[in-house]
Amino acid sequence: MSANTITITDNRTGKQYEIPVENGTIKAVDLRQIKTAADDFGLMTYDPAFMNTASCKSRITFIDGDKGILEYRGYPIDQLAEKSTYLEVAYLLLNGELPTEPQLKDWTWNITHHTFINENIKKVMDGFHYNAHPMGMFLSTLGALSTFYPDAKQIFDTDCRQKQIYRLIAKVPTIAAFAFRHGIGMQYAYPDNGLSYEGNFLNMMFKTTELQYQPNPVLERALNVLFILHADHEQNCSTNAMRSIGSAQTDPFSSMAGAAAALYGPLHGGANEMVLRMLKEIGSIDKVPAYIKRVKAGEFRLMGFGHRVYKNYDPRARIIKQIADEVFEVTGKDPLLDLALELERIALEDEYFVKRKLYPNVDFYSGIIYRAMRFPVDMFPVLFAIPRTSGWLAQWVEMLEDADQKIARPRQIYLGQRTREYLTLDERPAENKSAAGAWTFTQSQE
Ligand code: CMC
């Protein structure tokens, strides 16, 4: 018997099975041989929300949730945040290594020269209502882009794929900024290819009458760090959506529209927006204890706290807290910071949070910095989506090149009715208690 196996005894039949263990994992399909009879489908695992299932092998991002470690391609996140740029990190995520000087030049040139969007895409964006949420505009526009680039369907042509990668990373800041300006009724500011990736984004967001917008270097650097911190986070909800949609061989624009939709949710990338709304609702430091009491009573969650993987301080939150001071020196301090610090202090001392290992996550402080930089609250999820684009694309490429991957198609445990005789309208019981019956009744009353 090999050492790298486990032996399972099926108490239903008394039979024993030797199952290989690789990388601390057993293959779920290896359980299928465990049957009670020849026509039995075989044993499956039940794992809603993927609590204990690895959906892929990956070499991109490493997280040790207990120790609070995050690494991209083996580089610790704090080193990248301190020394690198977002575009370099995007290259690293996609290519596995930091770029050499010529590689970085080439990469930067290609990203910079795909920043413009087709004028008709502008018209698509014009069609949104004046108060459309920018994240709704962002993800819809990504879907619309797929119709402008039908070549993107050639996902196994590596040159073609590379072109879509340039396009997507280059165009997301443009779409994001146009969504913002649509909301405030200001004419769109076109990309300035003389600026850095982050500087150009600030230009497209905030340029008014100046001939050339000059980004504040401290804010440009802070945005760069925030982009690095948000670039990838292994198999989170939106990345899983990207891989899952992409597994149907869907083009990357459509796949990314789906990933962005997943990110929009308040439990994921929408949490930074909810944190700001929560801090505003609390209003002042003296109201923090009463708010925490309501969280503990289960009325609502403390937004920006807790994480499926981190059971320690989120390393990204620690770095964001550090750069907040630099930003506030330029923008002035946001009083919400003191409120957030007090909320964190009380929560971290409270048994409810200690017992459940609930610590501040990346979204707890990012919103306060974004607000100080004059980004409106509803832009926060969009600010998350811009840098996550490189992570989504890196994970998508890895999925396409992984021989183990096929179309994502989970199994289910079916607990519903089986093979029944169809009932005509006359035959159906007068009082149908099912939800579908209730719906039909309501419709007929309207
Ligand atoms: N406030 C209060 N209680 C919480 C919170 C919270 N923020 N998060 C988890 N809990 C409690 C939860 O009620 C449960 O308690 P009990 O065992 O008594 O039922 C326990 O902690 C475990 O929670 P869970 O829901 O099983 O944990 P999960 O891994 O399924 O959820 C999470 C992870 C991030 C969705 C959750 O912590 C949460 O809703 N946090 C608030 C939203 C948020 O900040 N999201 C951003 C996540 S980081 C960035 C990103 O992914 O985009």
Coordinates of C-alpha atoms and ligand atoms in Angstrom, one line a residue:
M1 CA 0.0 0.0 0.0
S2 CA 1.5 3.4 -1.0
A3 CA 2.1 6.0 1.7
N4 CA 0.4 8.7 -0.4
T5 CA -3.0 7.2 -0.2
I6 CA -5.9 7.0 2.1
T7 CA -8.0 3.9 2.7
I8 CA -11.7 4.3 2.8
T9 CA -14.0 1.6 4.2
D10 CA -17.6 1.8 3.0
N11 CA -19.6 0.7 6.0
R12 CA -22.6 0.1 3.7
T13 CA -20.8 -2.7 1.9
G14 CA -17.8 -3.5 4.0
K15 CA -15.6 -2.8 0.9
Q16 CA -12.2 -1.0 1.1
Y17 CA -10.8 1.5 -1.4
E18 CA -7.3 2.9 -1.7
I19 CA -7.5 6.5 -3.0
P20 CA -4.4 8.5 -4.0
V21 CA -3.5 11.7 -2.2
E22 CA -1.7 14.4 -4.3
N23 CA -1.0 17.9 -3.0
G24 CA -3.0 17.2 0.1
T25 CA -6.0 16.5 -2.0
I26 CA -8.0 13.5 -3.3
K27 CA -9.7 13.6 -6.7
A28 CA -13.5 13.8 -6.2
V29 CA -13.9 11.5 -9.2
D30 CA -11.9 8.8 -7.5
L31 CA -14.8 8.5 -5.1
R32 CA -17.1 7.4 -7.9
Q33 CA -15.9 3.8 -7.7
I34 CA -17.4 3.6 -4.3
K35 CA -20.8 2.1 -5.0
T36 CA -23.4 0.0 -3.2
A37 CA -24.6 -1.7 -6.4
A38 CA -23.5 -2.0 -10.0
D39 CA -26.1 0.6 -11.1
D40 CA -25.3 3.0 -8.3
F41 CA -23.9 6.3 -9.7
G42 CA -21.1 6.3 -7.2
L43 CA -20.1 8.5 -4.3
M44 CA -20.0 12.2 -4.8
T45 CA -19.0 15.1 -2.5
Y46 CA -21.4 17.8 -1.4
D47 CA -19.7 21.2 -1.1
P48 CA -22.0 24.2 -1.5
A49 CA -20.0 27.4 -1.8
F50 CA -16.8 25.4 -2.4
M51 CA -15.9 25.4 1.3
N52 CA -13.4 22.6 0.9
T53 CA -13.0 22.0 -2.8
A54 CA -10.0 23.0 -5.0
S55 CA -11.4 23.8 -8.4
C56 CA -8.0 24.1 -10.1
K57 CA -4.3 23.9 -9.8
S58 CA -2.8 27.3 -10.0
R59 CA 0.7 29.0 -10.0
I60 CA -0.5 32.6 -9.8
T61 CA -1.4 33.7 -6.3
F62 CA -0.6 32.1 -2.9
I63 CA -2.6 32.9 0.3
D64 CA -1.9 31.5 3.7
G65 CA -5.1 32.7 5.4
D66 CA -4.0 31.7 9.0
K67 CA -0.7 33.6 8.8
G68 CA -2.0 36.5 6.7
I69 CA 0.4 35.9 3.8
L70 CA -0.4 36.9 0.2
E71 CA 2.1 36.4 -2.7
Y72 CA 1.8 36.9 -6.5
R73 CA 4.0 34.4 -8.3
G74 CA 6.0 34.0 -5.1
Y75 CA 6.6 37.7 -4.5
P76 CA 5.3 39.0 -1.1
I77 CA 2.5 41.6 -1.6
D78 CA 4.3 44.1 0.7
Q79 CA 7.4 44.1 -1.5
L80 CA 5.4 44.5 -4.7
A81 CA 3.4 47.3 -3.1
E82 CA 6.5 49.1 -2.0
K83 CA 8.7 48.6 -5.0
S84 CA 6.7 47.8 -8.1
T85 CA 4.1 49.4 -10.4
Y86 CA 0.6 48.0 -11.2
L87 CA 1.6 47.4 -14.9
E88 CA 4.6 45.5 -13.8
V89 CA 2.5 43.4 -11.5
A90 CA -0.1 42.8 -14.2
Y91 CA 2.8 41.5 -16.4
L92 CA 4.0 39.3 -13.6
L93 CA 0.6 37.8 -13.0
L94 CA 0.1 37.0 -16.7
N95 CA 3.6 35.9 -17.5
G96 CA 4.9 34.4 -14.3
E97 CA 8.0 36.6 -14.1
L98 CA 8.7 40.3 -13.6
P99 CA 9.5 41.9 -17.0
T100 CA 12.9 42.9 -18.1
E101 CA 13.4 46.5 -19.2
P102 CA 12.6 45.9 -22.9
Q103 CA 9.7 43.6 -22.0
L104 CA 8.2 46.3 -19.7
K105 CA 8.7 49.0 -22.4
D106 CA 6.9 46.9 -24.9
W107 CA 4.1 45.9 -22.5
T108 CA 3.6 49.5 -21.4
W109 CA 3.5 50.7 -25.0
N110 CA 0.9 48.1 -26.0
I111 CA -1.3 48.9 -23.0
T112 CA -1.0 52.6 -23.5
H113 CA -1.9 52.3 -27.2
H114 CA -5.1 50.5 -26.6
T115 CA -6.7 53.0 -24.2
F116 CA -9.2 54.5 -26.6
I117 CA -12.7 53.0 -27.0
N118 CA -14.7 53.0 -30.2
E119 CA -16.9 56.1 -30.5
N120 CA -19.9 53.8 -30.8
I121 CA -19.1 52.4 -27.4
K122 CA -19.4 55.9 -26.1
K123 CA -22.9 56.0 -27.6
V124 CA -23.8 52.8 -25.8
M125 CA -22.7 54.4 -22.6
D126 CA -24.7 57.6 -23.4
G127 CA -27.8 55.4 -23.5
F128 CA -27.7 54.7 -19.8
H129 CA -30.0 56.6 -17.4
Y130 CA -28.4 59.6 -15.8
N131 CA -28.3 57.9 -12.4
A132 CA -27.1 54.5 -13.6
H133 CA -24.7 52.8 -11.1
P134 CA -21.2 53.0 -12.7
M135 CA -20.6 49.4 -11.9
G136 CA -23.7 48.4 -13.9
M137 CA -22.5 50.6 -16.8
F138 CA -19.0 49.1 -16.5
L139 CA -20.1 45.5 -16.7
S140 CA -22.6 46.1 -19.4
T141 CA -20.0 48.0 -21.5
L142 CA -17.6 45.1 -21.2
G143 CA -20.3 42.8 -22.6
A144 CA -20.9 45.3 -25.4
L145 CA -17.2 45.4 -26.2
S146 CA -17.4 41.7 -27.2
T147 CA -19.5 42.8 -30.2
F148 CA -16.8 45.2 -31.3
Y149 CA -14.1 42.6 -31.2
P150 CA -15.5 39.4 -32.8
D151 CA -11.8 38.2 -33.3
A152 CA -11.7 37.7 -29.5
K153 CA -13.6 34.4 -30.0
Q154 CA -10.3 32.9 -31.2
I155 CA -9.3 32.1 -27.6
F156 CA -6.7 29.4 -28.6
D157 CA -4.8 31.7 -30.9
T158 CA -2.1 33.1 -28.5
D159 CA -1.4 36.3 -30.5
C160 CA -5.1 37.1 -30.8
R161 CA -5.5 36.3 -27.1
Q162 CA -2.6 38.6 -26.2
K163 CA -4.3 41.4 -28.2
Q164 CA -7.5 41.1 -26.1
I165 CA -5.4 41.2 -23.0
Y166 CA -3.9 44.5 -24.1
R167 CA -7.3 45.8 -25.0
L168 CA -9.0 44.8 -21.8
I169 CA -6.3 46.1 -19.4
A170 CA -6.0 49.3 -21.4
K171 CA -9.7 50.0 -21.8
V172 CA -11.1 49.3 -18.3
P173 CA -9.9 52.7 -16.9
T174 CA -11.4 54.5 -19.9
I175 CA -14.8 52.7 -19.4
A176 CA -14.7 53.3 -15.7
A177 CA -14.0 57.0 -16.1
F178 CA -16.6 57.5 -18.8
A179 CA -19.2 55.8 -16.6
F180 CA -18.3 58.3 -13.8
R181 CA -18.5 61.3 -16.1
H182 CA -21.8 60.1 -17.6
G183 CA -23.2 60.1 -14.1
I184 CA -22.2 63.7 -13.4
G185 CA -23.1 64.9 -16.9
M186 CA -19.6 66.0 -17.8
Q187 CA -18.1 65.5 -21.2
Y188 CA -15.8 62.5 -21.5
A189 CA -12.1 63.2 -21.0
Y190 CA -10.0 61.2 -23.5
P191 CA -7.0 59.1 -22.6
D192 CA -3.6 61.0 -22.3
N193 CA -1.0 58.5 -23.5
G194 CA 1.8 60.7 -22.0
L195 CA 0.7 59.8 -18.5
S196 CA 1.2 56.6 -16.4
Y197 CA -1.7 54.0 -16.2
E198 CA -2.9 55.5 -12.9
G199 CA -2.2 59.1 -13.9
N200 CA -4.1 58.7 -17.1
F201 CA -7.1 57.3 -15.1
L202 CA -7.0 60.3 -12.8
N203 CA -6.9 62.5 -15.9
M204 CA -10.0 60.8 -17.5
M205 CA -11.8 61.1 -14.1
F206 CA -11.0 64.6 -13.0
K207 CA -9.7 66.7 -16.0
T208 CA -11.7 69.9 -16.5
T209 CA -10.2 72.9 -18.5
E210 CA -6.5 72.4 -18.1
L211 CA -4.6 71.7 -21.3
Q212 CA -2.7 68.8 -19.8
Y213 CA -3.9 67.3 -16.6
Q214 CA -1.1 66.8 -14.0
P215 CA -1.9 64.1 -11.5
N216 CA -0.7 64.6 -7.9
P217 CA 2.3 62.2 -7.6
V218 CA 1.3 61.1 -4.1
L219 CA -2.2 60.2 -5.2
E220 CA -0.9 58.6 -8.4
R221 CA 1.4 56.4 -6.3
A222 CA -1.4 55.6 -3.8
L223 CA -3.7 54.5 -6.6
N224 CA -0.8 52.4 -8.0
V225 CA -0.4 50.6 -4.6
L226 CA -4.2 50.1 -4.3
F227 CA -4.2 48.7 -7.8
I228 CA -1.4 46.3 -6.9
L229 CA -3.2 45.1 -3.8
H230 CA -6.4 44.4 -5.8
A231 CA -4.8 42.7 -8.8
D232 CA -5.5 39.1 -7.9
H233 CA -6.7 37.0 -5.0
E234 CA -6.8 33.4 -6.3
Q235 CA -10.1 31.6 -6.5
N236 CA -12.5 34.3 -5.2
C237 CA -16.1 34.6 -6.3
S238 CA -15.5 36.7 -9.4
T239 CA -12.4 34.8 -10.5
N240 CA -14.4 31.6 -10.2
A241 CA -17.0 33.3 -12.4
M242 CA -14.3 34.2 -15.0
R243 CA -13.0 30.7 -15.1
S244 CA -16.5 29.1 -15.1
I245 CA -17.8 31.3 -18.0
G246 CA -14.5 31.0 -19.8
S247 CA -14.6 27.2 -19.5
A248 CA -17.5 27.3 -22.0
Q249 CA -14.9 28.9 -24.4
T250 CA -16.7 32.2 -24.2
D251 CA -14.7 35.3 -25.4
P252 CA -12.8 37.2 -22.7
F253 CA -15.0 40.4 -22.9
S254 CA -18.2 38.4 -22.2
S255 CA -16.4 36.3 -19.5
M256 CA -15.2 39.4 -17.8
A257 CA -18.6 41.0 -17.9
G258 CA -19.7 38.0 -15.8
A259 CA -16.7 38.3 -13.5
A260 CA -17.5 42.0 -13.0
A261 CA -21.1 41.1 -12.2
A262 CA -19.9 38.8 -9.5
L263 CA -17.6 41.4 -8.1
Y264 CA -20.4 43.9 -7.9
G265 CA -22.1 42.0 -5.0
P266 CA -21.9 43.5 -1.5
L267 CA -20.3 40.4 -0.1
H268 CA -17.4 40.8 -2.6
G269 CA -16.2 43.9 -4.4
G270 CA -19.3 45.9 -3.5
A271 CA -18.2 45.7 0.2
N272 CA -16.0 48.8 0.0
E273 CA -19.1 50.8 -1.0
M274 CA -21.1 49.3 1.8
V275 CA -18.3 50.1 4.3
L276 CA -18.5 53.8 3.5
R277 CA -22.3 53.8 3.7
M278 CA -22.0 51.9 7.0
L279 CA -19.5 54.4 8.5
K280 CA -21.8 57.3 7.4
E281 CA -24.8 55.6 9.0
I282 CA -22.9 55.1 12.3
G283 CA -22.1 58.8 12.1
S284 CA -20.0 59.3 15.3
I285 CA -17.6 57.4 17.5
D286 CA -20.0 57.3 20.5
K287 CA -22.5 55.3 18.4
V288 CA -19.9 52.5 17.6
P289 CA -20.7 50.2 20.7
A290 CA -24.4 50.3 19.9
Y291 CA -23.7 49.4 16.3
I292 CA -21.5 46.5 17.2
K293 CA -24.2 45.2 19.5
R294 CA -26.6 45.1 16.6
V295 CA -24.0 43.3 14.5
K296 CA -23.6 40.7 17.2
A297 CA -27.4 40.3 17.5
G298 CA -27.3 39.2 13.9
E299 CA -29.2 42.2 12.5
F300 CA -26.5 42.8 9.8
R301 CA -22.8 42.2 9.2
L302 CA -19.9 44.5 9.9
M303 CA -19.0 45.3 6.3
G304 CA -15.2 45.2 5.5
F305 CA -14.8 42.5 8.2
G306 CA -14.3 38.8 7.8
H307 CA -13.0 36.7 5.0
R308 CA -13.4 33.1 3.7
V309 CA -9.7 32.6 3.5
Y310 CA -8.1 35.1 6.0
K311 CA -8.4 34.1 9.6
N312 CA -5.9 36.8 10.5
Y313 CA -5.4 40.4 9.6
D314 CA -5.7 40.8 5.8
P315 CA -2.2 41.9 4.7
R316 CA -3.8 44.2 2.1
A317 CA -5.7 46.1 4.8
R318 CA -2.4 46.6 6.7
I319 CA -0.7 48.2 3.7
I320 CA -3.8 50.3 2.9
K321 CA -3.8 51.7 6.4
Q322 CA -0.2 52.7 6.0
I323 CA -0.7 54.6 2.7
A324 CA -3.8 56.3 4.1
D325 CA -1.5 58.7 6.1
E326 CA 0.4 59.7 2.9
V327 CA -2.9 60.4 1.1
F328 CA -4.4 62.4 4.0
E329 CA -1.3 64.7 4.0
V330 CA -2.4 65.8 0.5
T331 CA -6.1 65.7 0.9
G332 CA -6.7 66.4 4.5
K333 CA -7.8 63.8 7.0
D334 CA -11.2 62.2 6.6
P335 CA -13.1 62.1 10.0
L336 CA -14.5 58.8 9.0
L337 CA -11.0 57.3 9.5
D338 CA -11.2 57.9 13.3
L339 CA -14.6 56.2 13.2
A340 CA -13.2 53.3 11.3
L341 CA -10.2 53.0 13.7
E342 CA -12.5 52.9 16.7
L343 CA -14.7 50.4 15.0
E344 CA -11.7 48.2 14.4
R345 CA -10.4 48.6 17.9
I346 CA -13.7 47.6 19.6
A347 CA -14.3 44.8 17.2
L348 CA -10.9 43.3 17.6
E349 CA -11.3 43.2 21.4
D350 CA -14.8 41.7 21.2
E351 CA -15.2 38.0 21.9
Y352 CA -17.7 37.6 19.0
F353 CA -15.1 38.8 16.5
V354 CA -12.1 37.1 18.2
K355 CA -13.9 33.7 18.4
R356 CA -14.8 33.8 14.7
K357 CA -11.4 35.3 13.7
L358 CA -13.0 38.2 12.0
Y359 CA -10.5 40.9 11.0
P360 CA -10.6 43.9 8.7
N361 CA -10.3 42.9 5.1
V362 CA -9.1 44.9 2.1
D363 CA -12.4 46.8 1.7
F364 CA -12.4 48.2 5.2
Y365 CA -9.9 51.0 4.6
S366 CA -9.8 51.3 0.8
G367 CA -13.1 53.3 0.6
I368 CA -11.8 55.9 3.0
I369 CA -8.8 56.6 0.8
Y370 CA -10.9 56.6 -2.4
R371 CA -13.3 59.1 -0.8
A372 CA -10.3 61.3 0.2
M373 CA -9.2 61.2 -3.4
R374 CA -12.6 62.5 -4.4
F375 CA -14.0 59.2 -5.9
P376 CA -17.7 59.0 -5.3
V377 CA -18.9 56.0 -3.3
D378 CA -20.6 54.2 -6.2
M379 CA -17.3 54.2 -8.1
F380 CA -15.6 52.0 -5.4
P381 CA -16.5 48.6 -6.9
V382 CA -15.4 49.9 -10.3
L383 CA -12.0 50.9 -8.7
F384 CA -11.7 47.3 -7.6
A385 CA -12.6 45.9 -11.1
I386 CA -9.9 48.0 -12.9
P387 CA -6.9 46.2 -11.4
R388 CA -8.7 42.9 -10.9
T389 CA -8.8 42.7 -14.7
S390 CA -5.2 41.5 -14.9
G391 CA -5.9 38.8 -12.3
W392 CA -9.0 37.6 -14.1
L393 CA -7.1 37.4 -17.4
A394 CA -4.2 35.6 -15.8
Q395 CA -6.5 33.0 -14.3
W396 CA -8.5 32.7 -17.5
V397 CA -5.3 32.0 -19.5
E398 CA -4.2 29.5 -16.9
M399 CA -7.5 27.8 -17.2
L400 CA -7.4 27.6 -21.0
E401 CA -3.9 26.1 -20.9
D402 CA -4.7 23.6 -18.2
A403 CA -5.2 20.1 -19.7
D404 CA -7.2 19.1 -16.6
Q405 CA -9.9 21.7 -17.2
K406 CA -13.2 21.1 -19.1
I407 CA -16.4 23.0 -19.1
A408 CA -17.4 23.8 -15.5
R409 CA -20.4 21.7 -14.7
P410 CA -21.1 20.8 -11.1
R411 CA -23.3 17.9 -10.0
Q412 CA -26.4 18.3 -7.8
I413 CA -28.2 16.2 -5.3
Y414 CA -31.7 16.1 -6.6
L415 CA -34.4 16.0 -3.9
G416 CA -37.4 17.0 -5.9
Q417 CA -40.4 15.1 -7.3
R418 CA -39.9 12.2 -9.7
T419 CA -41.8 11.0 -12.8
R420 CA -45.3 12.2 -12.3
E421 CA -48.4 12.0 -14.6
Y422 CA -49.1 15.4 -16.2
L423 CA -52.3 17.1 -14.8
T424 CA -54.5 19.2 -17.1
L425 CA -55.9 22.4 -15.7
D426 CA -59.2 20.8 -14.7
E427 CA -57.4 18.0 -12.9
R428 CA -55.2 20.2 -10.7
P429 CA -56.2 20.7 -7.1
A430 CA -58.0 24.0 -6.4
E431 CA -55.5 25.1 -3.8
N432 CA -52.0 24.7 -5.1
K433 CA -49.7 25.4 -2.2
S434 CA -46.5 25.5 -4.2
A435 CA -44.6 28.8 -4.8
A436 CA -45.3 28.5 -8.5
G437 CA -49.0 28.3 -7.8
A438 CA -48.9 31.4 -5.7
W439 CA -47.2 33.3 -8.4
T440 CA -49.8 32.3 -11.0
F441 CA -52.5 33.5 -8.7
T442 CA -50.9 36.9 -8.2
Q443 CA -50.4 37.3 -11.9
S444 CA -54.0 36.6 -12.7
Q445 CA -55.1 39.2 -10.1
E446 CA -53.2 42.0 -11.9
Ligands
CMC1 N1 -19.9 40.7 10.5 C1 -20.4 39.9 11.5 N2 -20.3 38.6 11.5 C2 -19.7 38.0 10.5 C3 -19.1 38.7 9.5 C4 -19.2 40.1 9.5 N3 -18.6 40.9 8.6 N4 -18.5 37.9 8.6 C5 -18.7 36.6 9.1 N5 -19.4 36.7 10.3 C6 -19.8 35.6 11.1 C7 -21.0 34.8 10.5 O1 -22.2 35.3 11.0 C8 -20.7 33.4 11.1 O2 -21.1 33.4 12.4 P1 -21.8 32.1 13.0 O3 -20.8 31.0 12.9 O4 -22.2 32.5 14.4 O5 -23.0 31.8 12.1 C9 -19.2 33.4 11.0 O6 -18.7 34.7 11.2 C10 -18.6 32.8 9.8 O7 -19.1 33.5 8.7 P2 -19.4 32.9 7.2 O8 -20.6 33.6 6.6 O9 -19.6 31.4 7.4 O10 -18.1 33.2 6.5 P3 -17.9 33.1 4.9 O11 -16.5 32.6 4.7 O12 -19.0 32.4 4.3 O13 -18.0 34.7 4.5 C11 -17.6 36.9 3.9 C12 -17.0 35.5 4.2 C13 -16.5 37.8 3.4 C14 -18.7 36.8 2.9 C15 -18.1 37.4 5.3 O14 -17.1 37.5 6.2 C16 -18.9 38.7 5.1 O15 -20.1 38.8 4.8 N6 -18.1 39.9 5.3 C17 -18.7 41.2 5.1 C18 -18.7 41.6 3.6 C19 -17.3 41.9 3.2 O16 -16.6 42.7 3.9 N7 -16.8 41.4 2.1 C20 -15.5 41.7 1.5 C21 -14.7 40.5 1.5 S1 -12.9 40.8 1.1 C22 -12.9 41.4 -0.5 C23 -13.6 40.6 -1.5 O17 -13.7 39.3 -1.5 O18 -14.1 41.2 -2.4

